[in-house]
XYZ file of C-alpha atoms in Angstrom:
557
model
C 312.215 -61.298 126.529
C 310.569 -64.697 126.216
C 312.970 -67.635 125.544
C 313.258 -68.840 121.929
C 311.723 -72.238 122.814
C 308.702 -70.443 124.331
C 308.165 -68.319 121.197
C 308.493 -71.317 118.904
C 306.021 -73.468 120.827
C 303.611 -70.514 121.070
C 303.745 -70.144 117.270
C 302.971 -73.870 116.808
C 300.077 -73.611 119.255
C 298.721 -70.557 117.511
C 298.714 -72.193 114.072
C 297.149 -75.446 115.293
C 294.463 -73.947 117.534
C 293.338 -71.451 114.899
C 293.036 -74.310 112.447
C 291.086 -76.416 114.935
C 288.768 -73.732 116.310
C 287.170 -70.522 115.054
C 288.262 -68.145 117.828
C 286.876 -64.772 118.818
C 288.701 -62.655 121.406
C 286.973 -59.895 123.375
C 288.437 -57.452 125.868
C 292.091 -57.354 124.767
C 292.188 -53.789 126.027
C 291.743 -55.163 129.574
C 295.075 -57.031 129.505
C 297.613 -55.130 131.611
C 300.890 -54.533 129.711
C 304.301 -55.992 130.588
C 305.593 -54.543 133.838
C 302.245 -54.803 135.662
C 302.166 -57.787 138.024
C 299.214 -59.828 136.750
C 297.481 -63.060 137.707
C 295.450 -64.454 134.810
C 292.465 -66.376 136.216
C 290.348 -68.269 133.650
C 287.762 -70.994 134.070
C 289.043 -74.488 133.254
C 286.900 -76.866 131.210
C 289.160 -78.199 128.447
C 292.317 -79.606 130.032
C 295.553 -78.568 128.277
C 293.564 -76.892 125.514
C 292.862 -73.967 127.895
C 296.513 -72.912 128.380
C 297.235 -73.539 124.666
C 294.333 -71.221 123.824
C 295.493 -68.506 126.190
C 299.094 -68.630 125.019
C 297.838 -68.294 121.452
C 295.438 -65.365 121.813
C 297.320 -63.030 124.188
C 299.311 -60.701 121.888
C 303.094 -60.791 122.520
C 303.076 -57.000 122.502
C 300.722 -57.098 125.497
C 302.431 -59.882 127.490
C 305.698 -61.233 126.100
C 305.414 -64.272 128.316
C 302.862 -65.910 130.580
C 304.077 -68.351 133.244
C 301.510 -71.170 133.177
C 300.907 -73.609 135.996
C 300.153 -77.352 135.721
C 299.980 -80.442 137.888
C 303.437 -81.724 138.724
C 302.723 -85.251 137.374
C 303.775 -83.925 133.954
C 307.336 -83.664 135.319
C 307.320 -87.384 136.056
C 306.763 -88.287 132.403
C 308.960 -88.034 129.309
C 306.286 -88.067 126.592
C 305.878 -85.323 123.998
C 302.935 -83.726 125.887
C 305.029 -83.298 129.046
C 307.864 -81.882 126.981
C 305.602 -79.224 125.496
C 304.200 -78.338 128.914
C 307.676 -77.902 130.370
C 309.081 -76.020 127.343
C 306.911 -72.919 127.983
C 308.214 -72.317 131.518
C 305.287 -73.933 133.318
C 305.410 -73.978 137.127
C 304.576 -77.408 138.646
C 301.829 -77.526 141.293
C 301.292 -80.488 143.571
C 297.705 -81.596 143.967
C 296.332 -83.351 147.025
C 294.312 -85.762 144.832
C 297.530 -86.976 143.172
C 299.190 -87.858 146.499
C 296.266 -88.696 148.788
C 298.051 -86.644 151.415
C 298.818 -83.062 152.378
C 301.217 -81.498 149.850
C 303.814 -78.736 150.128
C 303.788 -76.127 147.374
C 306.153 -73.718 149.059
C 308.676 -73.796 146.185
C 305.968 -73.225 143.563
C 304.452 -70.321 145.505
C 307.891 -68.732 145.877
C 308.447 -68.965 142.144
C 305.050 -67.435 141.396
C 305.522 -64.583 143.867
C 308.987 -63.785 142.479
C 307.493 -63.740 138.953
C 304.851 -61.226 140.048
C 307.433 -59.057 141.811
C 309.274 -58.715 138.467
C 306.127 -57.334 136.833
C 305.372 -60.515 134.898
C 302.144 -62.491 134.370
C 301.279 -65.881 135.848
C 298.235 -68.017 135.020
C 296.342 -69.931 137.686
C 293.106 -71.833 137.184
C 291.050 -71.069 140.338
C 288.839 -74.122 139.878
C 291.927 -76.261 140.476
C 290.685 -78.992 138.101
C 289.483 -79.365 134.519
C 286.168 -81.163 134.072
C 283.517 -81.814 131.447
C 280.577 -80.139 133.188
C 277.906 -77.613 132.234
C 278.746 -75.556 135.320
C 281.947 -73.949 136.486
C 283.385 -75.492 139.660
C 283.752 -73.513 142.879
C 286.826 -71.295 142.815
C 289.541 -72.131 145.313
C 291.260 -69.324 147.284
C 294.788 -69.978 145.931
C 294.814 -66.853 143.745
C 293.775 -64.546 146.550
C 296.311 -66.165 148.903
C 299.191 -65.707 146.442
C 298.092 -62.088 145.816
C 297.963 -61.471 149.574
C 301.448 -63.006 150.081
C 302.889 -60.878 147.278
C 301.345 -57.711 148.709
C 302.702 -58.503 152.174
C 306.232 -58.791 150.771
C 305.859 -55.490 148.936
C 303.785 -53.487 151.404
C 306.360 -50.677 151.557
C 306.088 -49.984 147.819
C 303.338 -47.429 147.392
C 303.121 -47.851 143.611
C 302.991 -51.655 143.697
C 299.747 -53.283 142.606
C 298.517 -56.672 141.383
C 296.015 -57.058 138.570
C 293.693 -60.046 138.906
C 292.687 -60.568 135.269
C 289.718 -62.935 135.065
C 289.021 -64.582 131.705
C 285.907 -66.385 130.551
C 286.548 -69.258 128.096
C 283.502 -70.417 126.227
C 283.639 -73.496 123.969
C 280.366 -74.028 122.039
C 281.448 -77.661 121.396
C 284.786 -78.033 123.136
C 285.913 -81.274 121.434
C 284.665 -80.607 117.890
C 286.799 -79.532 114.928
C 285.896 -76.017 113.688
C 283.718 -75.255 116.684
C 283.537 -71.645 117.883
C 285.409 -70.413 120.973
C 285.121 -67.133 122.812
C 287.924 -65.762 124.976
C 286.683 -62.805 126.980
C 289.125 -60.874 129.154
C 287.110 -59.118 131.863
C 288.127 -55.779 133.438
C 290.863 -56.580 135.970
C 290.496 -56.349 139.732
C 293.396 -54.228 141.039
C 294.679 -54.623 144.569
C 297.429 -52.549 146.136
C 299.222 -52.512 149.511
C 296.435 -50.283 150.875
C 294.078 -53.239 150.394
C 296.229 -55.445 152.583
C 294.074 -54.671 155.622
C 291.013 -55.611 153.562
C 292.563 -58.956 152.767
C 293.299 -59.555 156.461
C 291.036 -58.490 159.296
C 289.757 -54.884 159.000
C 287.059 -53.653 156.638
C 286.621 -50.061 155.492
C 283.984 -49.455 158.134
C 286.359 -50.630 160.814
C 284.582 -53.898 161.456
C 286.638 -56.990 162.156
C 286.708 -60.010 159.888
C 288.711 -63.176 159.660
C 291.425 -63.590 157.041
C 289.495 -66.546 155.652
C 286.319 -64.482 155.206
C 288.149 -61.697 153.371
C 289.926 -64.168 151.057
C 286.664 -65.968 150.310
C 284.905 -62.699 149.438
C 287.572 -61.840 146.919
C 287.442 -65.365 145.497
C 283.651 -65.215 145.187
C 283.871 -61.898 143.374
C 286.266 -63.335 140.793
C 284.065 -66.409 140.362
C 280.885 -64.387 139.764
C 282.609 -62.238 137.114
C 283.780 -65.364 135.218
C 280.423 -67.141 135.551
C 278.484 -64.132 134.252
C 280.381 -64.199 130.934
C 280.179 -67.923 130.170
C 277.399 -70.374 129.321
C 277.391 -71.484 132.962
C 274.319 -73.672 133.401
C 273.074 -75.867 136.268
C 272.781 -78.819 133.828
C 273.101 -79.690 130.153
C 269.324 -79.728 129.580
C 268.948 -76.120 130.746
C 271.730 -75.124 128.335
C 269.990 -77.042 125.518
C 266.584 -75.352 125.939
C 268.268 -71.962 126.470
C 269.718 -72.339 122.992
C 266.249 -73.235 121.670
C 264.713 -70.184 123.367
C 267.430 -67.907 121.920
C 266.741 -69.219 118.407
C 263.002 -68.587 118.805
C 263.699 -65.031 119.927
C 266.563 -64.078 117.586
C 267.456 -67.101 115.473
C 267.387 -65.011 112.274
C 270.391 -63.029 113.509
C 272.603 -66.097 113.074
C 276.300 -65.203 112.994
C 275.603 -61.561 112.170
C 276.031 -60.858 115.837
C 279.421 -61.433 117.392
C 280.125 -64.578 119.393
C 280.409 -62.418 122.521
C 276.889 -61.058 121.921
C 275.660 -64.569 121.191
C 276.998 -65.827 124.533
C 275.487 -62.855 126.441
C 272.089 -63.455 124.862
C 272.127 -67.219 125.518
C 273.266 -66.614 129.111
C 270.233 -64.408 129.730
C 267.980 -67.323 128.782
C 270.043 -69.722 130.914
C 269.621 -67.451 133.948
C 265.867 -67.215 133.339
C 265.314 -70.935 132.805
C 267.624 -71.807 135.719
C 264.972 -70.471 138.058
C 262.904 -73.528 137.195
C 265.729 -75.745 138.403
C 266.116 -73.639 141.554
C 262.442 -73.811 142.386
C 262.419 -77.607 141.855
C 265.391 -78.022 144.155
C 263.722 -75.902 146.817
C 260.527 -77.958 146.565
C 262.331 -81.310 146.645
C 264.504 -80.564 149.630
C 263.202 -77.796 151.795
C 265.644 -78.453 154.590
C 268.646 -79.415 152.471
C 271.728 -77.322 151.903
C 270.688 -75.247 148.867
C 274.248 -74.035 148.280
C 276.030 -77.295 147.471
C 276.433 -76.417 143.809
C 277.152 -72.719 144.314
C 280.485 -71.000 144.888
C 282.056 -71.492 148.309
C 278.746 -72.460 149.882
C 277.119 -69.072 149.158
C 274.086 -68.520 147.008
C 274.588 -66.321 144.011
C 271.476 -64.524 145.124
C 273.094 -63.440 148.366
C 274.286 -59.875 148.739
C 278.028 -59.630 149.009
C 280.307 -56.848 150.119
C 282.819 -56.167 147.344
C 286.146 -55.487 149.007
C 288.322 -54.592 146.033
C 288.484 -52.123 143.171
C 289.047 -52.501 139.458
C 290.574 -50.504 136.633
C 288.207 -48.882 134.155
C 289.603 -46.385 131.592
C 292.693 -46.046 133.720
C 290.859 -45.003 136.895
C 290.153 -46.892 140.111
C 286.407 -47.279 140.430
C 284.282 -49.088 142.931
C 282.891 -52.407 141.758
C 279.120 -52.511 141.699
C 277.524 -55.256 143.745
C 276.755 -58.268 141.555
C 273.810 -59.500 143.613
C 270.505 -60.488 142.127
C 267.342 -59.671 143.992
C 266.183 -62.808 145.800
C 262.536 -62.449 144.986
C 259.917 -64.365 143.071
C 260.006 -63.318 139.415
C 256.774 -62.187 137.805
C 256.307 -64.145 134.569
C 253.444 -62.061 133.095
C 251.214 -65.113 133.451
C 253.734 -67.456 131.790
C 254.739 -70.528 133.811
C 258.467 -71.069 133.405
C 258.264 -74.758 134.208
C 255.686 -75.308 131.467
C 257.715 -73.166 129.039
C 260.882 -75.206 129.763
C 258.926 -78.401 129.157
C 257.572 -77.047 125.880
C 260.982 -75.905 124.683
C 262.428 -79.335 125.377
C 259.563 -81.080 123.600
C 259.819 -78.742 120.616
C 263.580 -79.333 120.249
C 262.951 -83.100 120.494
C 260.355 -82.732 117.703
C 262.874 -80.891 115.474
C 265.576 -83.476 116.164
C 263.224 -86.348 115.329
C 262.627 -84.804 111.885
C 266.267 -83.778 111.384
C 265.388 -80.138 110.691
C 266.320 -76.834 112.290
C 264.091 -74.162 113.773
C 264.524 -71.640 110.947
C 263.302 -74.227 108.403
C 259.805 -74.108 109.930
C 259.682 -70.383 110.601
C 257.672 -69.668 107.411
C 253.847 -69.726 107.735
C 253.711 -72.021 104.661
C 256.412 -74.404 103.398
C 258.403 -73.746 100.267
C 256.936 -75.255 97.165
C 258.184 -78.658 96.038
C 259.745 -77.142 92.887
C 261.594 -74.511 94.926
C 262.924 -77.158 97.330
C 264.078 -79.413 94.488
C 265.842 -76.487 92.758
C 267.641 -75.501 95.961
C 268.698 -79.123 96.548
C 270.002 -79.330 92.967
C 272.135 -76.169 93.395
C 273.598 -77.476 96.644
C 274.493 -80.820 95.109
C 276.437 -79.072 92.355
C 278.173 -76.765 94.831
C 279.065 -79.735 97.082
C 280.750 -81.500 94.140
C 282.741 -78.368 93.332
C 283.866 -77.974 96.975
C 284.753 -81.663 97.218
C 286.900 -81.407 94.078
C 288.706 -78.371 95.439
C 289.205 -79.996 98.861
C 290.296 -83.465 97.750
C 294.065 -82.764 97.397
C 294.047 -81.095 100.800
C 292.138 -83.991 102.341
C 294.986 -86.276 101.316
C 297.474 -84.009 103.154
C 295.257 -83.797 106.240
C 294.285 -87.517 106.244
C 297.109 -88.787 108.571
C 296.053 -86.261 111.196
C 292.347 -87.063 110.782
C 292.955 -90.799 111.106
C 295.154 -90.562 114.228
C 292.924 -88.081 116.095
C 289.730 -90.031 115.313
C 291.338 -93.175 116.661
C 292.440 -91.357 119.807
C 288.956 -89.893 120.261
C 287.461 -93.389 119.858
C 289.733 -94.654 122.688
C 288.844 -91.761 125.003
C 285.111 -92.117 124.391
C 285.232 -95.666 125.746
C 286.336 -94.235 129.097
C 284.086 -92.574 131.716
C 282.700 -89.391 130.118
C 282.957 -86.955 132.994
C 286.589 -87.714 133.772
C 287.998 -87.908 130.284
C 285.973 -85.941 127.710
C 287.794 -82.726 128.536
C 290.976 -84.362 127.149
C 289.635 -85.045 123.627
C 290.448 -81.573 122.229
C 293.820 -81.601 124.045
C 294.934 -84.751 122.222
C 293.506 -83.601 118.890
C 295.430 -80.323 119.130
C 298.710 -81.757 120.289
C 298.664 -84.614 117.785
C 297.927 -82.140 114.993
C 300.772 -79.887 116.167
C 303.200 -82.801 116.245
C 302.194 -84.289 112.875
C 301.977 -81.016 110.896
C 305.740 -80.549 110.804
C 306.726 -84.007 109.447
C 303.857 -83.903 106.943
C 305.140 -80.614 105.605
C 308.740 -81.821 105.261
C 307.781 -85.185 103.747
C 305.754 -83.461 101.027
C 308.590 -81.001 100.390
C 310.998 -83.947 100.078
C 308.884 -85.763 97.488
C 308.319 -82.567 95.507
C 311.934 -81.391 95.799
C 312.337 -80.322 92.150
C 309.462 -77.905 92.698
C 310.270 -76.979 96.298
C 310.230 -73.247 95.595
C 306.559 -73.623 94.739
C 305.461 -76.427 97.068
C 307.123 -74.857 100.164
C 304.446 -72.151 100.245
C 301.729 -73.909 98.246
C 301.376 -76.808 100.758
C 300.473 -74.701 103.812
C 298.242 -72.477 101.656
C 296.403 -75.519 100.273
C 295.972 -77.021 103.755
C 294.671 -73.680 105.024
C 292.155 -73.260 102.185
C 291.083 -76.901 102.531
C 289.737 -76.087 105.977
C 287.739 -73.210 104.479
C 286.357 -75.296 101.626
C 285.655 -78.340 103.836
C 283.653 -76.158 106.172
C 281.526 -74.973 103.264
C 281.256 -78.555 101.989
C 279.767 -79.852 105.248
C 277.482 -76.867 105.560
C 276.256 -77.410 101.967
C 275.649 -81.175 102.435
C 273.990 -80.574 105.798
C 271.677 -78.016 104.172
C 270.940 -80.384 101.308
C 269.924 -83.165 103.710
C 267.747 -80.775 105.691
C 265.977 -79.546 102.569
C 265.429 -83.155 101.431
C 263.773 -84.005 104.737
C 261.668 -80.871 104.393
C 260.686 -81.984 100.867
C 259.215 -85.237 102.178
C 257.561 -83.638 105.183
C 253.733 -83.575 104.696
C 252.232 -80.081 104.525
C 249.866 -80.902 107.416
C 252.743 -81.935 109.629
C 254.732 -78.830 108.682
C 251.729 -76.689 109.605
C 251.385 -78.460 112.959
C 255.064 -77.936 113.778
C 254.862 -74.301 112.755
C 251.842 -73.761 114.951
C 253.629 -75.296 117.932
C 256.658 -73.122 117.190
C 254.601 -69.913 117.052
C 252.808 -70.659 120.338
C 256.119 -71.162 122.126
C 257.799 -68.229 120.333
C 255.098 -65.797 121.555
C 255.782 -66.746 125.169
C 259.578 -66.575 124.686
C 259.254 -63.133 123.059
C 257.015 -61.901 125.879
C 259.536 -62.947 128.531
C 262.532 -61.679 126.536
C 261.081 -58.192 126.105
C 259.190 -57.688 129.364
C 261.233 -59.734 131.849
C 264.733 -59.793 130.440
C 264.808 -56.287 129.031
C 265.686 -57.371 125.499
C 264.634 -55.214 122.545
C 261.406 -55.872 120.649
C 263.435 -56.037 117.456
C 266.394 -58.463 117.850
C 268.228 -56.578 115.067
C 269.034 -53.907 117.657
C 271.360 -56.419 119.372
C 273.878 -56.134 116.521
C 276.399 -53.729 118.041
C 279.213 -53.927 115.538
C 279.948 -54.998 111.981
C 281.430 -58.489 111.724
C 285.048 -58.484 110.442
C 285.533 -59.909 106.968
C 289.259 -60.481 107.272
C 290.498 -62.028 103.947
C 286.970 -62.284 102.582
C 285.915 -65.683 101.279
C 289.425 -67.129 101.634
C 289.550 -66.522 105.379
C 288.684 -69.468 107.608
C 287.409 -66.871 110.068
C 284.505 -66.069 107.726
C 281.705 -68.472 108.581
C 278.913 -69.599 106.261
C 276.962 -70.700 109.291
C 273.371 -70.105 110.234
C 274.328 -70.503 113.890
C 277.477 -70.662 115.976
C 276.355 -74.094 117.117
C 277.353 -75.672 113.782
C 280.583 -77.630 113.298
C 281.930 -80.147 110.794
C 279.211 -82.781 110.784
C 276.310 -83.773 108.590
C 273.556 -83.545 111.203
C 272.496 -81.032 113.789
C 273.130 -82.042 117.396
C 271.346 -80.079 120.106
C 272.533 -82.178 123.069
C 275.718 -81.212 124.938
C 276.328 -84.166 127.292
């Protein structure tokens, strides 16, 4: 059973991260139960927020405890962040970059192997580093090496197996309050002592291979599975125009599709538009190494031999090859480079006017009287929501002030090296401040403590819900106001541009990407309502891209 300190910290993390993000979890059925040695292998793009997220979403009935791993520099500090890291049984890992020399992780590996032998779960981030990039970093072979070492020590146990559970973490806006997050647990790769020869030198056909080659093939397989279920993009601009293309194809679906379906759909457009980037790179450097930004020096278009098996419905099944045919795609007469340019220019045009795509989807604009009436209704509703939220804003204000100041400090530092820490500090500061805020309010309302003890957390919870509606309402009001002052001729010109691009996007989506003619067919399940209006999981959003802000931001850098 997990230690009391672990369960308490996990509860704090669960409350704070569900308040900060709107989280959707997919694939819980793929998590092996307690007793099955498991290595959890997620991508790593949001510093300490990633382990906090995982600890919060994995049900205790599935895995009572997960042994996390972290850089050992936390053990050299005595701040509150280091204390929280150490309190959940985290295993320290030495990193070469922290010592500028070769490091010895023998003790850490021994601890991890012993944990697996007891049927427990450990978490390793194969990228080895958290970074604010549009693309997942190359996976390192540490997971496969630890799995191989554990199998070697248990090769005489016929029923012993290790589950390599890959997880894809997708943050729509990783540092923004009330942004959406997807945690997708992929079907696990299962390796047993019989695979030990595969992880060493002998393949199934009897051919010889080096240990390094076998380990790299397993690592590449894990990496491809994780990449295929995230918004992995060669650059931020490709991600931006992929979102624009998705909205032109199926923007009216909004949040009626699940976040998992939203990510899958956007990823299809990323993969299509990435071909423009690939072709440009080939043209610019014909003799250069085309694999610098791809996993372990291998192109994702290369055919790979899959050397392991996975569990599906309780049976061991062969993994299908994940290769993509390395051939020139037929675009049905549509030039992808020109389409990518048009998508970027169209999104720039929308941003310059401060309006969204769906606002110009009508052939003719709404009448002035209709726009004014809608603006009037939204102003009234915004005042109602602000009145409801104001008491809660007072309770939340210490947290808002501290985290905004911390974010201001971080944003003055180099973006690439530090932006992945913004959400981490916001979450941990919120977790730390929530408890004293609660007890201080209870102290000052002591005569009514039987009421305020439960009313305070309820009010703070509902304030998030009402604040989200408030920002959405004000944002909509501003957008309608800009539409009100947009000349009809200019609206018509923008709509014409939109339709020309939309026709090409639809053509590619249906005939090249295999998407349905009617996007409504992509809705595979009914969205959960939870507690109805009073649930912060229910979103009044037009798109998962929206967060608490008064303007629409399409850039992701």
